[in-house]
Amino acid sequence: LALAALEQRVVSCERCPRLREYCEEVARKRRRMWSEWDYWGKPVPSFGDPGARLLLVGLAPGAHGSNRTGRPFTGDGSGDFLYPALYEAGFASQPKATHRGDGLRLLDAWITAVGRCAPPGNKPLPAELANCAPYLDEEVAALPRVRVIFALGKIAFDGIVGHLIRTGQIARRGPLQFGHGVCYAIPGGRFLMASYHPSLQNTNTGKLTREMMLDVLAEARTRIGE
Ligand code: DU
């Protein structure tokens, strides 16, 4: 219930005028291949299993991905890489994610992001991430079973470090540095893990391969049971 109410507030958030304007403009103009699509155009709510032990944290919606479909990582290249891997690792009910009514369910997992609105150039401003941060803090508090917080990319990783500092769980960054495959013990008997972001920029160049992603998800699977 707390989660549902939180996501409702996220969807109607107006804290960042630049992002609201951009998302609505993208939704109005659309992309040729999606010219018939009714774009979401609003902040994107998180979704998944409220009892999740794995919390995946992304960067922000893609302009023609979740800003179009209204569900994280749904309908763009990042999702076309991520969901098959989640399915393979047992965290998703199907490999395909195309629209909100496609039947996909996350299994023991929840997907959120440090930014809820598609930013110009995929780059949210520091002030915009700061505006969005209270939602992450509230969300983590409303997901009591989480054992592994898994950052997809460095900006998400730093956002989680910020969350741990803001909520007084750690005093400073200390040894927590982003890297693909890192795994740190954090307060509460939990773990902070990370992978490279599954953007096409990384997956098309071989910086992040399917095997690399499956390896870190397998470790997350082990850690959630510890
Ligand atoms: O109708 P519902 O079971 O409350 O699911 C709402 C929403 O959450 C839907 O997008 C499916 C998703 N979900 C999930 O992915 N995994 C779960 O275990 C439960 C719900």
GROMACS .gro file of C-alpha atoms and ligand atoms in nm:
model
  246
    1LEU     CA    1   0.000   0.000   0.000
    2ALA     CA    2   0.282   0.241   0.091
    3LEU     CA    3   0.450   0.145  -0.237
    4ALA     CA    4   0.137   0.201  -0.446
    5ALA     CA    5   0.082   0.543  -0.289
    6LEU     CA    6   0.447   0.634  -0.345
    7GLU     CA    7   0.434   0.540  -0.714
    8GLN     CA    8   0.117   0.748  -0.752
    9ARG     CA    9   0.303   1.051  -0.617
   10VAL     CA   10   0.597   0.980  -0.847
   11VAL     CA   11   0.372   0.976  -1.154
   12SER     CA   12   0.227   1.318  -1.070
   13CYS     CA   13   0.560   1.472  -0.964
   14GLU     CA   14   0.634   1.823  -1.098
   15ARG     CA   15   0.961   1.893  -0.916
   16CYS     CA   16   1.173   1.933  -1.231
   17PRO     CA   17   1.018   2.170  -1.487
   18ARG     CA   18   1.296   2.105  -1.742
   19LEU     CA   19   1.228   1.729  -1.738
   20ARG     CA   20   0.850   1.758  -1.744
   21GLU     CA   21   0.876   1.986  -2.045
   22TYR     CA   22   1.118   1.755  -2.224
   23CYS     CA   23   0.915   1.436  -2.163
   24GLU     CA   24   0.596   1.600  -2.282
   25GLU     CA   25   0.770   1.737  -2.589
   26VAL     CA   26   0.906   1.391  -2.676
   27ALA     CA   27   0.557   1.248  -2.623
   28ARG     CA   28   0.408   1.509  -2.854
   29LYS     CA   29   0.666   1.475  -3.132
   30ARG     CA   30   0.727   1.100  -3.096
   31ARG     CA   31   0.967   0.900  -3.309
   32ARG     CA   32   0.870   0.801  -3.660
   33MET     CA   33   0.860   0.427  -3.583
   34TRP     CA   34   0.629   0.497  -3.285
   35SER     CA   35   0.419   0.765  -3.453
   36GLU     CA   36   0.096   0.579  -3.367
   37TRP     CA   37   0.196   0.515  -3.007
   38ASP     CA   38   0.029   0.698  -2.717
   39TYR     CA   39   0.343   0.798  -2.526
   40TRP     CA   40   0.337   0.781  -2.144
   41GLY     CA   41   0.521   1.115  -2.112
   42LYS     CA   42   0.508   1.124  -1.731
   43PRO     CA   43   0.747   1.023  -1.451
   44VAL     CA   44   0.785   0.643  -1.465
   45PRO     CA   45   0.678   0.444  -1.158
   46SER     CA   46   0.883   0.151  -1.034
   47PHE     CA   47   0.739  -0.198  -1.040
   48GLY     CA   48   0.792  -0.557  -0.935
   49ASP     CA   49   0.745  -0.786  -0.639
   50PRO     CA   50   0.679  -0.590  -0.316
   51GLY     CA   51   0.848  -0.875  -0.127
   52ALA     CA   52   1.158  -0.850  -0.347
   53ARG     CA   53   1.500  -0.941  -0.210
   54LEU     CA   54   1.672  -0.795  -0.518
   55LEU     CA   55   1.641  -0.421  -0.582
   56LEU     CA   56   1.763  -0.315  -0.926
   57VAL     CA   57   1.841   0.054  -0.965
   58GLY     CA   58   1.867   0.215  -1.309
   59LEU     CA   59   1.956   0.566  -1.423
   60ALA     CA   60   1.645   0.723  -1.575
   61PRO     CA   61   1.378   0.650  -1.840
   62GLY     CA   62   1.476   0.645  -2.204
   63ALA     CA   63   1.295   0.909  -2.410
   64HIS     CA   64   1.144   0.649  -2.646
   65GLY     CA   65   1.169   0.355  -2.403
   66SER     CA   66   0.993   0.386  -2.069
   67ASN     CA   67   0.894   0.748  -2.137
   68ARG     CA   68   0.689   0.586  -2.415
   69THR     CA   69   0.568   0.268  -2.241
   70GLY     CA   70   0.546   0.382  -1.877
   71ARG     CA   71   0.737   0.088  -1.729
   72PRO     CA   72   1.110   0.078  -1.645
   73PHE     CA   73   1.340  -0.062  -1.918
   74THR     CA   74   1.039  -0.150  -2.131
   75GLY     CA   75   1.056  -0.090  -2.504
   76ASP     CA   76   1.414   0.007  -2.573
   77GLY     CA   77   1.758  -0.142  -2.629
   78SER     CA   78   1.852  -0.144  -2.260
   79GLY     CA   79   1.543  -0.349  -2.176
   80ASP     CA   80   1.596  -0.582  -2.471
   81PHE     CA   81   1.928  -0.671  -2.307
   82LEU     CA   82   1.822  -0.661  -1.941
   83TYR     CA   83   1.495  -0.857  -1.938
   84PRO     CA   84   1.624  -1.168  -2.116
   85ALA     CA   85   1.910  -1.174  -1.862
   86LEU     CA   86   1.667  -1.132  -1.571
   87TYR     CA   87   1.453  -1.410  -1.713
   88GLU     CA   88   1.756  -1.637  -1.752
   89ALA     CA   89   1.855  -1.562  -1.391
   90GLY     CA   90   1.503  -1.638  -1.266
   91PHE     CA   91   1.410  -1.279  -1.173
   92ALA     CA   92   1.152  -1.224  -1.450
   93SER     CA   93   0.862  -1.435  -1.571
   94GLN     CA   94   0.940  -1.383  -1.941
   95PRO     CA   95   1.227  -1.247  -2.150
   96LYS     CA   96   1.015  -1.004  -2.351
   97ALA     CA   97   0.911  -0.658  -2.231
   98THR     CA   98   0.717  -0.453  -2.482
   99HIS     CA   99   0.436  -0.268  -2.304
  100ARG     CA  100   0.269  -0.251  -1.964
  101GLY     CA  101   0.011  -0.512  -2.056
  102ASP     CA  102   0.259  -0.774  -2.180
  103GLY     CA  103   0.218  -0.996  -1.872
  104LEU     CA  104   0.576  -0.958  -1.749
  105ARG     CA  105   0.623  -1.008  -1.376
  106LEU     CA  106   0.938  -0.962  -1.175
  107LEU     CA  107   1.014  -1.252  -0.943
  108ASP     CA  108   1.175  -1.162  -0.609
  109ALA     CA  109   1.289  -0.839  -0.774
  110TRP     CA  110   1.187  -0.473  -0.793
  111ILE     CA  111   1.311  -0.219  -1.049
  112THR     CA  112   1.352   0.147  -0.971
  113ALA     CA  113   1.580   0.429  -1.089
  114VAL     CA  114   1.758   0.730  -0.944
  115GLY     CA  115   1.574   0.946  -1.200
  116ARG     CA  116   1.207   0.894  -1.289
  117CYS     CA  117   1.185   1.127  -1.590
  118ALA     CA  118   1.361   1.093  -1.925
  119PRO     CA  119   1.638   1.355  -1.932
  120PRO     CA  120   1.773   1.532  -2.242
  121GLY     CA  121   2.083   1.346  -2.362
  122ASN     CA  122   2.023   1.075  -2.099
  123LYS     CA  123   2.186   1.315  -1.849
  124PRO     CA  124   1.986   1.428  -1.548
  125LEU     CA  125   2.129   1.739  -1.377
  126PRO     CA  126   2.262   1.696  -1.022
  127ALA     CA  127   1.978   1.916  -0.894
  128GLU     CA  128   1.725   1.692  -1.072
  129LEU     CA  129   1.871   1.377  -0.916
  130ALA     CA  130   1.855   1.554  -0.580
  131ASN     CA  131   1.484   1.631  -0.640
  132CYS     CA  132   1.423   1.262  -0.714
  133ALA     CA  133   1.630   1.121  -0.426
  134PRO     CA  134   1.357   1.130  -0.157
  135TYR     CA  135   1.154   0.885  -0.369
  136LEU     CA  136   1.439   0.635  -0.361
  137ASP     CA  137   1.479   0.677   0.015
  138GLU     CA  138   1.107   0.617   0.070
  139GLU     CA  139   1.102   0.324  -0.168
  140VAL     CA  140   1.391   0.140  -0.004
  141ALA     CA  141   1.220   0.189   0.333
  142ALA     CA  142   0.902   0.036   0.186
  143LEU     CA  143   1.086  -0.274   0.058
  144PRO     CA  144   1.184  -0.442   0.386
  145ARG     CA  145   1.295  -0.774   0.239
  146VAL     CA  146   1.565  -0.635   0.010
  147ARG     CA  147   1.900  -0.810   0.059
  148VAL     CA  148   2.088  -0.691  -0.249
  149ILE     CA  149   2.076  -0.340  -0.392
  150PHE     CA  150   2.202  -0.373  -0.747
  151ALA     CA  151   2.314  -0.063  -0.937
  152LEU     CA  152   2.290  -0.061  -1.315
  153GLY     CA  153   2.572   0.180  -1.395
  154LYS     CA  154   2.779   0.435  -1.205
  155ILE     CA  155   2.518   0.707  -1.166
  156ALA     CA  156   2.281   0.460  -1.001
  157PHE     CA  157   2.566   0.332  -0.784
  158ASP     CA  158   2.650   0.682  -0.665
  159GLY     CA  159   2.280   0.743  -0.606
  160ILE     CA  160   2.266   0.444  -0.373
  161VAL     CA  161   2.578   0.559  -0.190
  162GLY     CA  162   2.401   0.895  -0.149
  163HIS     CA  163   2.094   0.715  -0.018
  164LEU     CA  164   2.302   0.526   0.241
  165ILE     CA  165   2.462   0.852   0.357
  166ARG     CA  166   2.133   1.052   0.362
  167THR     CA  167   1.961   0.787   0.567
  168GLY     CA  168   2.252   0.769   0.814
  169GLN     CA  169   2.341   0.409   0.733
  170ILE     CA  170   2.699   0.503   0.650
  171ALA     CA  171   2.889   0.821   0.740
  172ARG     CA  172   3.083   0.859   0.415
  173ARG     CA  173   3.154   0.683   0.086
  174GLY     CA  174   3.453   0.499   0.233
  175PRO     CA  175   3.556   0.209   0.010
  176LEU     CA  176   3.235   0.204  -0.200
  177GLN     CA  177   3.358   0.253  -0.557
  178PHE     CA  178   3.167   0.165  -0.873
  179GLY     CA  179   3.290  -0.115  -1.092
  180HIS     CA  180   3.134  -0.398  -1.291
  181GLY     CA  181   3.088  -0.695  -1.059
  182VAL     CA  182   3.170  -0.518  -0.733
  183CYS     CA  183   2.996  -0.646  -0.419
  184TYR     CA  184   3.012  -0.465  -0.084
  185ALA     CA  185   2.859  -0.556   0.249
  186ILE     CA  186   2.642  -0.263   0.367
  187PRO     CA  187   2.446  -0.215   0.692
  188GLY     CA  188   2.148  -0.434   0.763
  189GLY     CA  189   2.324  -0.749   0.646
  190ARG     CA  190   2.268  -0.637   0.289
  191PHE     CA  191   2.496  -0.610  -0.015
  192LEU     CA  192   2.557  -0.336  -0.268
  193MET     CA  193   2.640  -0.472  -0.612
  194ALA     CA  194   2.686  -0.317  -0.955
  195SER     CA  195   2.713  -0.388  -1.324
  196TYR     CA  196   2.788  -0.169  -1.620
  197HIS     CA  197   2.472  -0.004  -1.746
  198PRO     CA  198   2.294  -0.218  -2.010
  199SER     CA  199   2.274   0.068  -2.261
  200LEU     CA  200   2.334  -0.007  -2.628
  201GLN     CA  201   2.654   0.196  -2.599
  202ASN     CA  202   2.789  -0.076  -2.367
  203THR     CA  203   2.617  -0.386  -2.505
  204ASN     CA  204   2.683  -0.310  -2.874
  205THR     CA  205   3.053  -0.251  -2.811
  206GLY     CA  206   3.104  -0.564  -2.601
  207LYS     CA  207   3.189  -0.365  -2.287
  208LEU     CA  208   2.894  -0.546  -2.127
  209THR     CA  209   2.814  -0.895  -2.258
  210ARG     CA  210   2.527  -1.127  -2.179
  211GLU     CA  211   2.769  -1.359  -1.996
  212MET     CA  212   2.899  -1.072  -1.780
  213MET     CA  213   2.545  -0.978  -1.686
  214LEU     CA  214   2.447  -1.339  -1.609
  215ASP     CA  215   2.756  -1.376  -1.390
  216VAL     CA  216   2.671  -1.079  -1.169
  217LEU     CA  217   2.303  -1.178  -1.150
  218ALA     CA  218   2.412  -1.527  -1.041
  219GLU     CA  219   2.615  -1.369  -0.762
  220ALA     CA  220   2.315  -1.154  -0.664
  221ARG     CA  221   2.110  -1.475  -0.651
  222THR     CA  222   2.363  -1.624  -0.409
  223ARG     CA  223   2.381  -1.309  -0.195
  224ILE     CA  224   2.003  -1.272  -0.148
  225GLY     CA  225   2.007  -1.608   0.025
  226GLU     CA  226   2.286  -1.515   0.269
  227DU      O1  227  -0.177  -0.664  -0.986
  227DU      P1  228  -0.057  -0.686  -0.898
  227DU      O2  229  -0.024  -0.827  -0.869
  227DU      O3  230  -0.057  -0.598  -0.774
  227DU      O4  231   0.068  -0.631  -0.985
  227DU      C1  232   0.086  -0.497  -1.009
  227DU      C2  233   0.216  -0.478  -1.087
  227DU      O5  234   0.326  -0.536  -1.019
  227DU      C3  235   0.215  -0.541  -1.222
  227DU      O6  236   0.287  -0.454  -1.309
  227DU      C4  237   0.290  -0.669  -1.204
  227DU      C5  238   0.387  -0.633  -1.098
  227DU      N1  239   0.429  -0.745  -1.012
  227DU      C6  240   0.547  -0.810  -1.042
  227DU      O7  241   0.615  -0.776  -1.137
  227DU      N2  242   0.586  -0.911  -0.962
  227DU      C7  243   0.513  -0.953  -0.855
  227DU      O8  244   0.555  -1.048  -0.787
  227DU      C8  245   0.393  -0.885  -0.826
  227DU      C9  246   0.354  -0.782  -0.906
   0.00000   0.00000   0.00000
